[in-house]
XYZ file of C-alpha atoms in Angstrom:
289
model
C 133.205 293.513 268.160
C 137.511 294.565 268.167
C 139.612 294.501 264.559
C 142.436 292.833 264.199
C 145.372 293.083 261.593
C 147.673 290.628 260.926
C 150.766 291.511 258.874
C 151.918 288.692 256.134
C 153.767 286.055 257.460
C 153.050 287.039 260.844
C 151.581 284.735 263.219
C 150.486 286.998 266.225
C 147.409 290.018 265.632
C 146.771 293.413 267.912
C 143.790 295.174 268.245
C 143.240 298.363 266.097
C 141.718 299.804 269.504
C 144.634 301.381 270.571
C 145.264 303.132 267.795
C 142.114 304.600 267.560
C 142.529 305.911 270.877
C 146.009 306.795 270.638
C 145.115 308.524 267.529
C 143.730 312.032 268.609
C 146.753 312.462 271.280
C 149.457 311.874 268.173
C 147.494 314.803 266.150
C 146.924 317.208 269.165
C 151.371 316.860 270.153
C 152.746 316.129 266.440
C 156.277 316.503 266.859
C 159.018 318.617 264.630
C 162.288 319.139 264.613
C 163.899 322.346 266.207
C 166.253 324.382 263.499
C 167.077 327.412 265.323
C 168.155 330.852 263.120
C 171.632 330.981 261.923
C 173.471 333.664 260.556
C 176.146 332.353 257.688
C 178.210 335.544 256.855
C 177.263 335.858 253.767
C 174.781 338.997 253.390
C 175.504 342.467 252.621
C 174.378 343.463 255.811
C 172.371 342.253 259.320
C 171.436 345.440 260.579
C 168.583 345.920 258.969
C 166.789 342.269 259.559
C 163.977 342.464 262.839
C 163.881 340.446 265.750
C 162.813 337.001 265.267
C 159.489 336.200 264.874
C 156.894 333.102 263.644
C 156.489 329.522 265.253
C 156.469 326.792 262.562
C 159.087 329.089 260.288
C 161.299 330.814 262.276
C 162.621 334.243 260.702
C 163.995 337.661 260.894
C 163.252 340.213 257.557
C 163.874 343.255 255.920
C 162.386 344.517 252.768
C 162.185 347.914 251.484
C 159.278 348.115 249.661
C 159.368 351.199 247.819
C 162.692 349.938 246.053
C 161.288 346.902 245.318
C 158.372 348.703 243.537
C 160.412 349.117 240.824
C 161.836 346.308 240.095
C 161.141 344.566 236.554
C 163.183 341.924 236.442
C 164.896 339.325 238.008
C 167.749 336.583 238.298
C 168.794 334.466 240.781
C 172.208 332.957 241.643
C 172.257 329.503 242.461
C 172.049 328.549 245.888
C 175.401 327.785 247.861
C 175.997 326.406 250.745
C 178.253 327.481 253.861
C 180.592 324.406 254.798
C 179.521 323.853 258.048
C 175.948 323.065 256.304
C 177.368 321.023 253.076
C 179.760 318.785 255.625
C 175.667 317.553 257.176
C 175.169 316.280 254.115
C 177.651 313.863 252.380
C 176.427 313.743 248.767
C 176.910 316.930 246.327
C 173.859 314.910 244.188
C 172.009 315.298 247.416
C 172.992 318.754 247.921
C 172.076 319.928 244.469
C 168.654 318.702 244.875
C 167.800 320.959 247.874
C 169.681 323.682 246.303
C 167.479 322.957 243.139
C 163.979 322.751 244.794
C 164.846 325.839 246.160
C 166.082 328.199 243.257
C 163.293 326.414 241.112
C 160.654 327.464 244.094
C 161.613 330.789 243.908
C 161.890 331.219 240.343
C 158.207 330.045 239.362
C 156.628 332.012 242.223
C 158.232 334.952 241.337
C 156.768 334.665 237.601
C 153.941 335.835 238.923
C 155.131 339.651 238.895
C 158.960 339.975 237.461
C 160.439 338.658 234.269
C 162.939 336.264 235.470
C 166.456 336.271 233.646
C 169.264 333.910 233.546
C 172.319 333.867 235.796
C 174.966 336.171 234.141
C 172.020 338.307 232.250
C 171.624 342.141 233.413
C 168.470 342.408 235.964
C 166.972 345.101 238.099
C 167.400 342.949 241.152
C 169.709 339.549 241.504
C 168.778 337.280 244.516
C 171.593 334.994 246.314
C 170.194 332.109 248.645
C 172.583 330.589 250.940
C 171.952 327.330 253.101
C 173.727 327.681 256.765
C 172.530 324.567 258.062
C 170.696 321.265 257.327
C 169.445 318.577 259.502
C 169.877 315.156 258.080
C 166.382 312.857 257.700
C 167.454 309.802 259.261
C 166.433 307.480 256.320
C 165.596 304.243 258.756
C 162.998 306.633 260.359
C 161.691 308.078 257.581
C 161.282 304.320 256.163
C 159.534 303.183 259.548
C 157.321 305.700 259.495
C 156.011 305.655 255.880
C 155.411 301.847 257.043
C 153.277 303.143 259.603
C 151.331 306.037 257.885
C 150.723 303.950 254.581
C 149.765 301.297 256.322
C 146.931 302.176 258.429
C 145.537 303.611 255.693
C 144.275 300.557 255.306
C 143.016 299.392 258.291
C 142.122 303.075 260.167
C 139.283 306.019 258.507
C 142.863 308.005 258.368
C 146.239 307.372 258.308
C 148.551 307.880 261.404
C 150.235 310.961 261.608
C 154.217 310.764 260.984
C 155.805 309.438 263.640
C 158.007 312.514 265.383
C 161.438 310.592 265.748
C 164.433 311.177 262.843
C 163.109 314.662 261.368
C 164.790 316.970 259.418
C 165.236 320.197 259.232
C 166.548 323.349 257.141
C 168.269 327.076 257.874
C 168.379 329.548 254.884
C 169.822 333.380 254.322
C 169.296 334.926 251.397
C 169.115 338.537 249.993
C 167.917 340.608 247.294
C 170.370 343.088 246.024
C 169.560 346.083 243.566
C 172.408 346.237 240.342
C 174.291 348.650 242.394
C 175.254 346.046 245.282
C 172.304 347.762 247.806
C 170.336 345.336 249.684
C 166.980 345.811 248.981
C 165.377 342.373 250.979
C 166.934 339.927 253.247
C 165.615 337.033 255.449
C 167.074 334.736 257.646
C 165.096 331.502 258.162
C 164.328 328.122 260.031
C 162.015 325.345 259.791
C 162.238 321.771 261.062
C 160.240 319.126 259.331
C 156.879 318.193 261.457
C 155.017 315.343 261.643
C 151.856 315.955 259.957
C 152.557 318.913 256.952
C 156.103 316.340 255.778
C 156.096 313.562 254.453
C 158.751 311.006 255.665
C 160.920 310.263 252.624
C 163.919 307.544 252.602
C 166.845 310.325 251.950
C 169.272 312.417 254.111
C 167.799 315.451 252.282
C 164.266 314.490 252.158
C 162.931 317.021 254.578
C 165.540 319.992 253.834
C 164.208 318.940 250.062
C 160.550 319.621 250.862
C 161.588 322.744 253.433
C 163.793 324.191 250.568
C 160.770 325.296 248.318
C 158.794 326.188 251.405
C 161.420 328.991 252.043
C 161.610 329.729 248.501
C 157.936 330.593 248.489
C 158.201 332.854 251.865
C 160.877 334.497 250.619
C 159.175 335.139 247.211
C 156.321 336.124 248.429
C 157.817 338.830 250.878
C 159.465 340.432 247.514
C 156.229 340.217 245.607
C 154.398 342.049 248.356
C 156.649 344.396 249.584
C 156.277 344.181 253.277
C 156.511 341.462 255.535
C 153.588 339.027 254.798
C 150.827 338.773 256.838
C 149.201 335.089 257.984
C 148.965 332.490 255.640
C 149.010 332.812 252.118
C 145.504 331.733 250.955
C 145.431 332.597 247.389
C 144.919 330.178 244.796
C 148.027 329.719 242.693
C 147.910 331.453 239.170
C 148.133 329.415 236.294
C 151.724 329.475 235.462
C 152.152 328.084 238.863
C 150.061 325.370 238.481
C 151.781 324.355 235.163
C 155.179 324.517 236.622
C 153.914 322.638 239.886
C 152.841 319.367 237.346
C 155.964 319.538 235.372
C 154.957 321.416 232.752
C 157.114 324.740 231.115
C 157.747 327.514 232.958
C 156.421 330.796 232.019
C 160.317 332.104 231.620
C 163.074 330.001 230.364
C 164.923 331.349 233.293
C 163.866 328.817 235.193
C 164.748 325.563 232.918
C 167.942 325.978 234.648
C 166.790 324.648 237.703
C 164.445 321.843 236.449
C 160.822 320.803 236.537
C 159.027 320.008 239.288
C 158.291 316.263 239.315
C 154.262 317.149 239.191
C 152.108 314.020 240.058
C 154.619 311.697 239.770
C 156.992 313.837 242.538
C 153.324 313.809 244.583
C 152.748 309.704 244.768
C 156.589 309.134 244.954
C 156.426 311.407 248.257
C 153.039 309.896 249.469
C 154.970 306.423 249.227
C 158.161 307.542 251.094
C 160.441 307.271 247.538
C 163.903 309.399 247.638
C 162.951 312.971 245.642
C 165.743 312.149 243.043
C 163.553 309.170 241.659
C 161.078 311.736 240.311
C 163.308 314.935 239.961
C 163.805 316.015 236.581
C 167.606 317.145 235.779
C 168.209 321.440 235.235
C 168.662 322.348 231.435
C 171.764 324.162 230.851
C 171.045 327.238 229.132
C 173.227 328.643 226.529
C 173.467 332.779 226.528
C 173.134 334.162 222.892
């Protein structure tokens, strides 16, 4: 028996059989946007970086594990944008969404090993990140993709993956320097959104916002390990990371500077394509004693 689906207010009906047949093909050729590695000229040095690696996330890295072993305290300078990257996103508020998400991911992840201190306070290591490129998300296509994915969930055993059109992307470079200004770790990184892992959100920075957290976790993982990470990270998140992800109080007050995670409300909003600013919590301004 054929299954039919009728949109409210519309007379035509169509068979779901083509969707069932197309689903395996869609999954196998899930699209992704391509974002090249891009140097912004903001790192202390690029000479130590290795050759480009990676498939989903492309990166060139350098890490001095021996010197990182002695680090106890870290501060994060708020993420900046190169002129060319900033010019691709019209709204300063949208750019702040991306930078706060990136810095928050760094701060929370690094709290597993290091004591995080506020910008302006002395620390063994300082992290500086700069967005070198953004591929804006096409808001119209994101809305269409959300409608298709959510709508298919009501009539198919699984939701149809995101339509591979209008996908965004992000490129970042970051470094960790010691108290003397010497570079101890660096990464030039780029990644485009894909149809499987990134929910479409009706925002020009919908994908960049999600990918900013991905970068923060990748860079943190390298610093904590003191070496180039190998393969997927299959370890369970720590208690403090779960608490922060749910929107709770972070382990260190310094992380409040980047706002708290939207938690479950943010996850639900992302599922239905809502812009990240709908659930993003404003950063707190900390006073230095």
